[in-house]
Amino acid sequence: MTGSLDPPAIAYADAVGTLERALAWTRPQWDDSARPAFDRQRAEPLLADARRTTTGLSQLAQELNTAARLLPNTA
Amino acid sequence: MANVHADPDKLRQFASALSQSAQQLESIARQLQRGLDSTGWQDSERQRFEQDFQQTVRTLAQFTDRLRSQICAPAAEEGSGPRQVPGATAVPEVRTRDEALAAIDRALTQWQAEAAGALIQAMTAAERAHAAAEAETTRRARRVAVLQARLRELSSADSQQARALYAQIQRQLVDAEQSLEAARQATWRIAEVTRQVARLQRSHARTAEASVSAARADLASRVTALGAYRAAGAGTAIAAGVVGVPGIAGPIGAAGASAVAALAAAAGPAAPAAAGIAEWLADRGLTEIDVAEAGFADNPVTGSFGRGGLARADYRWAMTTWDQVIRPGLDRGMSRDDFAARDAARGASPQRRTADVYDMFLGTDPVRVERLADGRLNVIDGRHRLAVARELGVTHLPAAVTGL
């Protein structure tokens, strides 16, 4: 069956990982009193949403794979 | 964060190598997945293979993420010198607070685009899977209908052969109906997956756009605050004036803008132009020319922008650095050695060295123009520099002028 959600799920997770690394690796250079507020108010909620979407996409990818297994070779 | 007890320099070197290897592994995995997708292989063996493959990729990703978090991040936090853990290509060298702000801004923009792209890809894949499932369901329904019709035809026949055939088709019909039911179940589940992906996509679009906009606005206000602080401290608004803060990314790109801002701020206020600059240039066989006068319409800049792998962004950074750092520095009596020393102190990367910008305009390969008989300036060498100067509103550049 055509159409798998695994590649986009991996791509989304990669994008989130890249953002997380960028935020982590810039901390030594931007670590003044404004940084914690930015992390708490902006970065962390954004990452939390992104991680939820990552998990959701991964679960949907598994569900699609499971559903797709019902199709081939049973006709 | 776990403590790492090791020589920081060696740890950073190892972390750098490890991070690069992890990226290579991830890249190879993506290439293999694309290769697999392009084979058109579509049977149950492919599914089994792909499941094994995906599991391996996931395990590999977890492994590399764990290594990154346990080793690369602590290594990056060790010491305060120039960071030697470049990591992913999306996380370039970051040495100053300005560059950190610009790097975060860039990472947010990149994430927004990549995440949206992945979700579009997911939606497309889900819809394709749903269409395929519906088509398969329709095909199986037709088979059931055909078998039912055959049974109706045979129901009135009473020969032994007809009864045997009837029984055979009845068995086929049972299998076909089970197969149809399985296909309906699969189609229903895939339709539900498609709806969930659409919901995720909508939710992501709504929250990501708002979150990224708010985060970038925070970063921009931070840059503005830093610029104002510097302006107040140095008696000049050069940092804010040069780069602007339109979503941080200025006309020369975020990294270039922040780097130039940092340099300009560090250089302090520009002194009035020294009267001797024209003589100083003349001693080197150079004259400041009006960029608007230099014509190269008969040989426009096309295709690949620069030599030696330089991109337009590099030229724009160099031009802005010339205009805002080197040229004012010359007025203050700074020499090439001064710029080279500044680069060394900052650990400037090869394409962000002010000394190289100095050479680019004042070294052995300056802009060259020829004064024609009708007074026009014909460009012999330096079309890219002149084109970028026009783009950025730099009005004069040093050039070697030949001819009349």
Short mmCIF file of C-alpha atoms in Angstrom, two decimals:
data_model
loop_
_atom_site.label_atom_id
_atom_site.label_comp_id
_atom_site.label_asym_id
_atom_site.label_seq_id
_atom_site.Cartn_x
_atom_site.Cartn_y
_atom_site.Cartn_z
CA MET A 1 0.00 0.00 0.00
CA THR A 2 1.25 3.46 -0.82
CA GLY A 3 1.41 6.18 1.82
CA SER A 4 3.38 5.77 5.02
CA LEU A 5 3.50 8.27 7.87
CA ASP A 6 6.89 7.10 9.07
CA PRO A 7 9.03 9.43 6.91
CA PRO A 8 7.11 12.60 7.83
CA ALA A 9 6.97 11.53 11.48
CA ILE A 10 10.75 11.14 11.45
CA ALA A 11 11.16 14.45 9.61
CA TYR A 12 8.99 16.22 12.19
CA ALA A 13 10.94 14.65 15.06
CA ASP A 14 14.20 15.68 13.37
CA ALA A 15 12.97 19.27 13.10
CA VAL A 16 12.03 19.34 16.77
CA GLY A 17 15.40 17.85 17.70
CA THR A 18 17.21 20.50 15.70
CA LEU A 19 15.27 23.25 17.46
CA GLU A 20 15.96 21.72 20.86
CA ARG A 21 19.67 21.55 20.11
CA ALA A 22 19.74 25.13 18.88
CA LEU A 23 18.08 26.28 22.09
CA ALA A 24 20.46 24.20 24.22
CA TRP A 25 23.65 25.16 22.42
CA THR A 26 22.97 28.88 22.48
CA ARG A 27 22.48 28.92 26.23
CA PRO A 28 26.16 29.50 27.10
CA GLN A 29 26.20 32.54 24.82
CA TRP A 30 22.82 33.90 25.84
CA ASP A 31 22.48 33.19 29.50
CA ASP A 32 21.54 36.52 31.01
CA SER A 33 18.50 37.22 33.17
CA ALA A 34 16.20 37.40 30.14
CA ARG A 35 16.93 33.85 29.05
CA PRO A 36 14.96 31.96 31.72
CA ALA A 37 11.88 34.07 30.99
CA PHE A 38 12.23 33.41 27.27
CA ASP A 39 12.63 29.68 27.90
CA ARG A 40 9.71 29.53 30.31
CA GLN A 41 7.28 31.72 28.38
CA ARG A 42 8.22 30.93 24.79
CA ALA A 43 10.57 28.03 24.19
CA GLU A 44 9.21 25.47 26.63
CA PRO A 45 5.51 25.77 25.69
CA LEU A 46 6.46 25.66 22.02
CA LEU A 47 8.61 22.58 22.53
CA ALA A 48 5.92 20.95 24.64
CA ASP A 49 3.43 21.38 21.79
CA ALA A 50 5.99 20.14 19.31
CA ARG A 51 6.75 17.05 21.39
CA ARG A 52 3.05 16.29 21.68
CA THR A 53 2.73 16.53 17.92
CA THR A 54 5.81 14.30 17.53
CA THR A 55 4.22 11.68 19.76
CA GLY A 56 0.87 12.03 18.01
CA LEU A 57 2.38 11.62 14.57
CA SER A 58 4.40 8.63 15.68
CA GLN A 59 1.29 6.94 17.10
CA LEU A 60 -0.67 7.70 13.94
CA ALA A 61 2.15 6.26 11.86
CA GLN A 62 1.92 3.02 13.85
CA GLU A 63 -1.87 2.98 13.55
CA LEU A 64 -1.65 3.47 9.80
CA ASN A 65 0.88 0.65 9.51
CA THR A 66 -1.38 -1.63 11.54
CA ALA A 67 -4.42 -0.74 9.45
CA ALA A 68 -2.47 -1.20 6.26
CA ARG A 69 -1.53 -4.71 7.28
CA LEU A 70 -5.21 -5.65 6.97
CA LEU A 71 -5.16 -4.91 3.27
CA PRO A 72 -2.59 -6.94 1.35
CA ASN A 73 -2.85 -10.58 0.41
CA THR A 74 -6.28 -11.15 1.91
CA ALA A 75 -8.38 -10.71 -1.19
CA MET B 1 22.22 17.56 33.07
CA ALA B 2 24.73 14.82 33.86
CA ASN B 3 28.19 15.81 35.05
CA VAL B 4 31.02 14.84 32.72
CA HIS B 5 34.45 14.40 34.25
CA ALA B 6 36.91 14.81 31.43
CA ASP B 7 39.34 17.21 29.82
CA PRO B 8 36.98 19.86 28.36
CA ASP B 9 39.00 20.35 25.16
CA LYS B 10 39.22 16.65 24.45
CA LEU B 11 35.59 16.21 25.35
CA ARG B 12 34.57 18.97 22.98
CA GLN B 13 36.64 17.39 20.20
CA PHE B 14 35.04 14.03 20.83
CA ALA B 15 31.58 15.55 21.04
CA SER B 16 32.14 17.35 17.76
CA ALA B 17 33.21 14.14 16.03
CA LEU B 18 30.35 12.25 17.64
CA SER B 19 27.79 14.82 16.62
CA GLN B 20 29.03 14.84 13.04
CA SER B 21 28.92 11.05 12.93
CA ALA B 22 25.38 11.09 14.31
CA GLN B 23 24.33 13.48 11.59
CA GLN B 24 25.92 11.26 8.97
CA LEU B 25 24.07 8.24 10.35
CA GLU B 26 20.78 10.13 10.30
CA SER B 27 21.46 11.30 6.77
CA ILE B 28 22.24 7.76 5.64
CA ALA B 29 19.02 6.51 7.25
CA ARG B 30 17.02 9.14 5.38
CA GLN B 31 18.76 8.26 2.12
CA LEU B 32 17.97 4.57 2.64
CA GLN B 33 14.33 5.39 3.37
CA ARG B 34 14.09 7.46 0.20
CA GLY B 35 15.76 4.65 -1.72
CA LEU B 36 13.28 2.17 -0.33
CA ASP B 37 10.36 4.44 -1.20
CA SER B 38 11.60 4.74 -4.76
CA THR B 39 11.77 0.98 -5.36
CA GLY B 40 8.02 0.64 -5.73
CA TRP B 41 8.29 -2.52 -3.62
CA GLN B 42 4.76 -3.02 -2.23
CA ASP B 43 4.16 -6.45 -0.82
CA SER B 44 4.05 -7.88 2.67
CA GLU B 45 7.78 -8.56 2.63
CA ARG B 46 8.35 -4.87 2.06
CA GLN B 47 6.17 -4.11 5.07
CA ARG B 48 8.10 -6.46 7.27
CA PHE B 49 11.40 -5.08 6.00
CA GLU B 50 10.22 -1.51 6.48
CA GLN B 51 9.03 -2.18 10.02
CA ASP B 52 12.41 -3.65 10.90
CA PHE B 53 14.12 -0.77 9.19
CA GLN B 54 12.01 1.86 10.93
CA GLN B 55 12.64 0.22 14.28
CA THR B 56 16.36 0.29 13.59
CA VAL B 57 16.17 3.95 12.62
CA ARG B 58 14.21 4.77 15.77
CA THR B 59 16.72 2.91 17.91
CA LEU B 60 19.55 4.70 16.17
CA ALA B 61 17.86 8.08 16.68
CA GLN B 62 17.32 7.35 20.36
CA PHE B 63 20.94 6.29 20.68
CA THR B 64 22.32 9.40 19.01
CA ASP B 65 19.96 11.68 20.92
CA ARG B 66 21.09 10.10 24.16
CA LEU B 67 24.73 10.58 23.23
CA ARG B 68 24.08 14.15 22.27
CA SER B 69 22.30 14.98 25.49
CA GLN B 70 24.81 13.12 27.66
CA ILE B 71 28.02 14.22 25.99
CA CYS B 72 27.58 16.95 23.39
CA ALA B 73 25.50 19.34 25.49
CA PRO B 74 27.69 19.06 28.62
CA ALA B 75 30.74 19.51 26.40
CA ALA B 76 29.24 22.64 24.90
CA GLU B 77 28.68 24.03 28.37
CA GLU B 78 32.27 23.40 29.47
CA GLY B 79 34.43 26.50 29.43
CA SER B 80 33.61 29.88 27.97
CA GLY B 81 35.78 29.98 24.85
CA PRO B 82 34.60 29.67 21.28
CA ARG B 83 32.31 26.70 21.04
CA GLN B 84 33.78 23.71 19.22
CA VAL B 85 30.63 21.60 19.11
CA PRO B 86 28.94 22.69 15.92
CA GLY B 87 26.47 19.84 15.90
CA ALA B 88 23.76 19.93 13.29
CA THR B 89 24.16 22.13 10.28
CA ALA B 90 21.20 24.14 11.52
CA VAL B 91 23.23 25.18 14.54
CA PRO B 92 26.15 27.18 13.21
CA GLU B 93 28.99 28.57 15.25
CA VAL B 94 27.69 30.82 17.98
CA ARG B 95 30.12 32.98 19.89
CA THR B 96 28.25 36.04 21.03
CA ARG B 97 24.91 36.86 22.52
CA ASP B 98 23.88 38.54 19.28
CA GLU B 99 24.71 35.41 17.35
CA ALA B 100 22.85 33.30 19.88
CA LEU B 101 19.74 35.44 19.47
CA ALA B 102 20.04 35.27 15.70
CA ALA B 103 20.67 31.50 15.82
CA ILE B 104 17.53 30.95 17.90
CA ASP B 105 15.52 33.12 15.58
CA ARG B 106 16.83 31.19 12.61
CA ALA B 107 16.16 27.86 14.31
CA LEU B 108 12.57 28.89 15.08
CA THR B 109 11.95 29.89 11.49
CA GLN B 110 13.55 26.73 10.21
CA TRP B 111 11.57 24.57 12.59
CA GLN B 112 8.31 26.24 11.62
CA ALA B 113 8.98 25.59 7.95
CA GLU B 114 10.26 22.03 8.38
CA ALA B 115 7.52 21.03 10.80
CA ALA B 116 4.82 22.43 8.53
CA GLY B 117 6.44 20.63 5.60
CA ALA B 118 6.50 17.34 7.49
CA LEU B 119 2.82 17.69 8.37
CA ILE B 120 1.90 18.46 4.78
CA GLN B 121 3.85 15.38 3.79
CA ALA B 122 2.01 13.40 6.48
CA MET B 123 -1.36 14.63 5.25
CA THR B 124 -0.48 13.71 1.69
CA ALA B 125 0.68 10.25 2.75
CA ALA B 126 -2.45 9.65 4.83
CA GLU B 127 -4.75 10.75 2.01
CA ARG B 128 -2.86 8.55 -0.42
CA ALA B 129 -3.17 5.60 1.94
CA HIS B 130 -6.88 6.28 2.38
CA ALA B 131 -7.43 6.49 -1.37
CA ALA B 132 -5.56 3.23 -1.86
CA ALA B 133 -7.61 1.56 0.87
CA GLU B 134 -10.87 2.79 -0.64
CA ALA B 135 -9.83 1.53 -4.05
CA GLU B 136 -8.97 -1.85 -2.59
CA THR B 137 -12.31 -1.97 -0.75
CA THR B 138 -14.14 -1.19 -3.96
CA ARG B 139 -12.22 -3.91 -5.79
CA ARG B 140 -13.08 -6.47 -3.12
CA ALA B 141 -16.72 -5.38 -3.07
CA ARG B 142 -16.87 -5.95 -6.81
CA ARG B 143 -15.44 -9.43 -6.37
CA VAL B 144 -18.09 -10.20 -3.75
CA ALA B 145 -20.79 -8.91 -6.12
CA VAL B 146 -19.44 -11.05 -8.96
CA LEU B 147 -19.39 -14.15 -6.77
CA GLN B 148 -22.93 -13.45 -5.52
CA ALA B 149 -24.12 -13.11 -9.10
CA ARG B 150 -22.50 -16.41 -10.02
CA LEU B 151 -24.25 -18.08 -7.09
CA ARG B 152 -27.61 -16.69 -8.21
CA GLU B 153 -26.98 -18.05 -11.69
CA LEU B 154 -26.09 -21.44 -10.32
CA SER B 155 -28.91 -21.61 -7.78
CA SER B 156 -31.42 -22.92 -10.34
CA ALA B 157 -29.07 -25.50 -11.84
CA ASP B 158 -29.31 -28.97 -10.38
CA SER B 159 -26.56 -30.91 -12.07
CA GLN B 160 -23.89 -32.44 -9.87
CA GLN B 161 -21.24 -30.34 -11.56
CA ALA B 162 -23.27 -27.19 -10.96
CA ARG B 163 -23.73 -28.04 -7.29
CA ALA B 164 -19.99 -28.65 -6.88
CA LEU B 165 -19.25 -25.34 -8.54
CA TYR B 166 -21.88 -23.68 -6.36
CA ALA B 167 -20.19 -25.01 -3.23
CA GLN B 168 -16.80 -23.88 -4.47
CA ILE B 169 -18.03 -20.37 -5.20
CA GLN B 170 -19.77 -20.26 -1.87
CA ARG B 171 -16.42 -20.88 -0.16
CA GLN B 172 -14.81 -18.22 -2.30
CA LEU B 173 -17.62 -15.86 -1.38
CA VAL B 174 -17.04 -16.42 2.33
CA ASP B 175 -13.35 -15.63 1.88
CA ALA B 176 -14.15 -12.63 -0.30
CA GLU B 177 -16.65 -11.26 2.23
CA GLN B 178 -14.09 -11.62 5.01
CA SER B 179 -11.54 -9.91 2.84
CA LEU B 180 -14.01 -7.13 2.10
CA GLU B 181 -14.76 -6.68 5.77
CA ALA B 182 -11.04 -6.46 6.52
CA ALA B 183 -10.64 -3.85 3.81
CA ARG B 184 -13.59 -1.87 5.19
CA GLN B 185 -12.06 -1.99 8.65
CA ALA B 186 -8.72 -0.87 7.29
CA THR B 187 -10.31 1.91 5.29
CA TRP B 188 -12.25 3.11 8.31
CA ARG B 189 -9.13 3.10 10.48
CA ILE B 190 -7.06 4.84 7.82
CA ALA B 191 -9.80 7.43 7.40
CA GLU B 192 -9.65 8.04 11.13
CA VAL B 193 -5.86 8.39 10.93
CA THR B 194 -6.30 10.88 8.10
CA ARG B 195 -8.75 12.91 10.19
CA GLN B 196 -6.31 12.86 13.13
CA VAL B 197 -3.44 14.00 10.92
CA ALA B 198 -5.58 16.84 9.61
CA ARG B 199 -6.43 17.77 13.20
CA LEU B 200 -2.73 17.72 14.13
CA GLN B 201 -1.91 19.84 11.12
CA ARG B 202 -4.54 22.44 12.01
CA SER B 203 -3.53 22.46 15.64
CA HIS B 204 0.15 22.78 14.76
CA ALA B 205 -0.50 25.60 12.32
CA ARG B 206 -2.49 27.49 14.92
CA THR B 207 -0.13 27.06 17.86
CA ALA B 208 3.19 27.09 16.02
CA GLU B 209 2.48 30.30 14.21
CA ALA B 210 1.45 32.07 17.40
CA SER B 211 4.30 30.59 19.44
CA VAL B 212 6.99 31.30 16.88
CA SER B 213 5.71 34.83 16.28
CA ALA B 214 5.70 35.57 20.00
CA ALA B 215 9.15 34.03 20.48
CA ARG B 216 10.62 35.96 17.56
CA ALA B 217 9.07 39.17 18.82
CA ASP B 218 10.73 38.55 22.19
CA LEU B 219 14.06 37.98 20.47
CA ALA B 220 13.67 41.11 18.39
CA SER B 221 12.89 43.19 21.45
CA ARG B 222 15.94 41.70 23.12
CA VAL B 223 18.12 42.71 20.17
CA THR B 224 16.60 46.19 20.27
CA ALA B 225 17.32 46.46 23.97
CA LEU B 226 20.91 45.37 23.46
CA GLY B 227 21.35 47.84 20.61
CA ALA B 228 19.97 50.66 22.72
CA TYR B 229 22.22 49.66 25.60
CA ARG B 230 25.25 49.71 23.34
CA ALA B 231 24.25 52.95 21.73
CA ALA B 232 23.93 54.55 25.13
CA GLY B 233 27.24 53.10 26.23
CA ALA B 234 29.22 53.85 23.08
CA GLY B 235 27.60 57.11 22.13
CA THR B 236 26.40 55.75 18.82
CA ALA B 237 23.39 53.95 17.51
CA ILE B 238 25.45 52.16 14.93
CA ALA B 239 24.36 48.68 15.96
CA ALA B 240 20.67 49.39 15.73
CA GLY B 241 21.11 51.65 12.73
CA VAL B 242 23.15 49.22 10.71
CA VAL B 243 21.23 46.02 11.08
CA GLY B 244 17.71 47.02 12.01
CA VAL B 245 15.55 44.51 13.83
CA PRO B 246 12.91 43.31 11.38
CA GLY B 247 12.30 39.94 13.00
CA ILE B 248 16.02 40.05 13.74
CA ALA B 249 16.95 39.03 10.22
CA GLY B 250 18.32 42.12 8.55
CA PRO B 251 19.03 42.59 4.85
CA ILE B 252 22.28 40.66 5.11
CA GLY B 253 20.76 37.71 6.96
CA ALA B 254 20.50 37.07 10.64
CA ALA B 255 23.97 35.70 11.24
CA GLY B 256 25.64 38.38 9.19
CA ALA B 257 23.54 41.13 10.73
CA SER B 258 24.29 40.09 14.25
CA ALA B 259 27.97 39.56 13.51
CA VAL B 260 28.24 42.98 11.92
CA ALA B 261 26.27 44.51 14.76
CA ALA B 262 28.63 42.98 17.27
CA LEU B 263 31.65 44.15 15.33
CA ALA B 264 30.30 47.62 14.79
CA ALA B 265 29.37 47.91 18.43
CA ALA B 266 32.78 46.69 19.48
CA ALA B 267 34.46 49.14 17.11
CA GLY B 268 32.84 52.05 18.89
CA PRO B 269 31.85 55.37 17.37
CA ALA B 270 33.16 56.17 13.93
CA ALA B 271 35.38 59.23 13.75
CA PRO B 272 34.82 61.82 11.03
CA ALA B 273 36.40 60.81 7.75
CA ALA B 274 40.09 61.47 7.81
CA ALA B 275 41.22 63.98 5.28
CA GLY B 276 44.07 61.73 4.24
CA ILE B 277 42.06 58.70 3.17
CA ALA B 278 42.11 59.69 -0.49
CA GLU B 279 45.89 60.00 -0.39
CA TRP B 280 46.16 56.77 1.53
CA LEU B 281 44.15 54.98 -1.17
CA ALA B 282 46.08 56.73 -3.94
CA ASP B 283 49.32 55.38 -2.49
CA ARG B 284 47.87 51.94 -3.15
CA GLY B 285 46.76 52.80 -6.68
CA LEU B 286 43.12 53.06 -5.66
CA THR B 287 40.40 55.69 -5.95
CA GLU B 288 36.98 55.80 -4.41
CA ILE B 289 34.49 55.54 -7.26
CA ASP B 290 30.78 56.20 -7.42
CA VAL B 291 29.18 52.76 -7.57
CA ALA B 292 26.31 54.08 -9.68
CA GLU B 293 28.75 55.13 -12.38
CA ALA B 294 30.30 51.69 -12.84
CA GLY B 295 28.55 49.92 -15.71
CA PHE B 296 28.42 46.21 -16.32
CA ALA B 297 25.01 45.85 -17.99
CA ASP B 298 26.69 44.13 -20.94
CA ASN B 299 28.08 41.48 -18.57
CA PRO B 300 25.50 41.11 -15.79
CA VAL B 301 25.85 38.90 -12.74
CA THR B 302 24.06 35.62 -13.46
CA GLY B 303 24.07 32.05 -12.24
CA SER B 304 26.46 31.04 -9.49
CA PHE B 305 27.11 34.15 -7.50
CA GLY B 306 30.65 34.04 -6.31
CA ARG B 307 33.97 32.46 -6.77
CA GLY B 308 35.43 30.01 -4.33
CA GLY B 309 32.06 28.86 -3.09
CA LEU B 310 31.00 32.27 -1.79
CA ALA B 311 27.28 32.87 -1.70
CA ARG B 312 25.37 36.11 -2.10
CA ALA B 313 24.94 36.24 1.67
CA ASP B 314 28.73 36.14 2.07
CA TYR B 315 29.10 39.06 -0.33
CA ARG B 316 26.40 40.98 1.48
CA TRP B 317 28.10 40.35 4.81
CA ALA B 318 31.44 41.41 3.34
CA MET B 319 29.97 44.57 1.81
CA THR B 320 28.25 45.58 5.03
CA THR B 321 31.42 44.83 6.97
CA TRP B 322 33.40 46.97 4.55
CA ASP B 323 30.96 49.84 4.83
CA GLN B 324 30.35 49.72 8.56
CA VAL B 325 33.53 48.29 10.03
CA ILE B 326 36.55 48.44 7.71
CA ARG B 327 35.98 51.83 6.11
CA PRO B 328 35.28 53.61 9.44
CA GLY B 329 38.24 51.69 10.88
CA LEU B 330 40.51 53.07 8.18
CA ASP B 331 39.37 56.56 9.08
CA ARG B 332 40.48 55.85 12.62
CA GLY B 333 43.84 54.64 11.41
CA MET B 334 43.26 50.91 11.84
CA SER B 335 45.52 48.63 9.81
CA ARG B 336 45.04 45.20 8.32
CA ASP B 337 46.93 43.79 11.31
CA ASP B 338 44.36 45.36 13.62
CA PHE B 339 41.52 43.65 11.78
CA ALA B 340 43.43 40.34 11.72
CA ALA B 341 44.04 40.62 15.45
CA ARG B 342 40.32 41.24 15.99
CA ASP B 343 39.49 38.17 13.92
CA ALA B 344 41.93 36.06 15.91
CA ALA B 345 40.51 37.30 19.20
CA ARG B 346 37.01 36.43 18.07
CA GLY B 347 37.98 33.13 16.45
CA ALA B 348 36.28 34.32 13.27
CA SER B 349 35.28 31.60 10.82
CA PRO B 350 36.97 31.63 7.37
CA GLN B 351 34.15 33.45 5.63
CA ARG B 352 33.64 35.99 8.39
CA ARG B 353 37.10 37.50 8.73
CA THR B 354 37.34 41.25 8.57
CA ALA B 355 40.95 40.99 7.40
CA ASP B 356 39.74 39.08 4.35
CA VAL B 357 37.22 41.85 3.66
CA TYR B 358 40.10 44.31 3.92
CA ASP B 359 41.98 42.26 1.29
CA MET B 360 38.88 41.94 -0.84
CA PHE B 361 38.76 45.71 -1.36
CA LEU B 362 42.32 46.84 -0.75
CA GLY B 363 44.46 43.79 -1.53
CA THR B 364 45.78 42.38 -4.77
CA ASP B 365 42.34 41.87 -6.29
CA PRO B 366 40.46 45.14 -5.88
CA VAL B 367 37.53 46.28 -7.96
CA ARG B 368 38.97 47.28 -11.36
CA VAL B 369 37.34 49.71 -13.73
CA GLU B 370 38.31 51.41 -16.93
CA ARG B 371 37.51 55.05 -17.66
CA LEU B 372 36.15 55.14 -21.23
CA ALA B 373 36.54 57.98 -23.67
CA ASP B 374 32.97 59.10 -23.07
CA GLY B 375 33.64 59.33 -19.34
CA ARG B 376 31.78 56.19 -18.34
CA LEU B 377 33.34 53.59 -16.04
CA ASN B 378 33.50 50.08 -17.50
CA VAL B 379 33.89 47.30 -14.95
CA ILE B 380 36.79 44.93 -15.56
CA ASP B 381 36.68 43.06 -12.27
CA GLY B 382 34.31 43.27 -9.30
CA ARG B 383 30.82 43.01 -10.76
CA HIS B 384 29.58 40.96 -7.80
CA ARG B 385 30.91 43.46 -5.28
CA LEU B 386 29.39 46.36 -7.19
CA ALA B 387 26.05 44.58 -7.61
CA VAL B 388 25.85 43.91 -3.89
CA ALA B 389 26.93 47.47 -3.10
CA ARG B 390 23.98 48.74 -5.15
CA GLU B 391 21.63 46.34 -3.40
CA LEU B 392 22.76 47.58 0.00
CA GLY B 393 22.94 51.26 -0.88
CA VAL B 394 26.71 51.54 -0.53
CA THR B 395 27.53 54.47 -2.78
CA HIS B 396 31.33 54.45 -3.02
CA LEU B 397 33.99 51.75 -3.18
CA PRO B 398 37.74 51.80 -3.68
CA ALA B 399 38.80 50.70 -7.15
CA ALA B 400 41.81 50.57 -9.41
CA VAL B 401 40.95 52.92 -12.26
CA THR B 402 42.71 52.63 -15.60
CA GLY B 403 42.16 54.42 -18.87
CA LEU B 404 41.77 58.13 -19.40
#
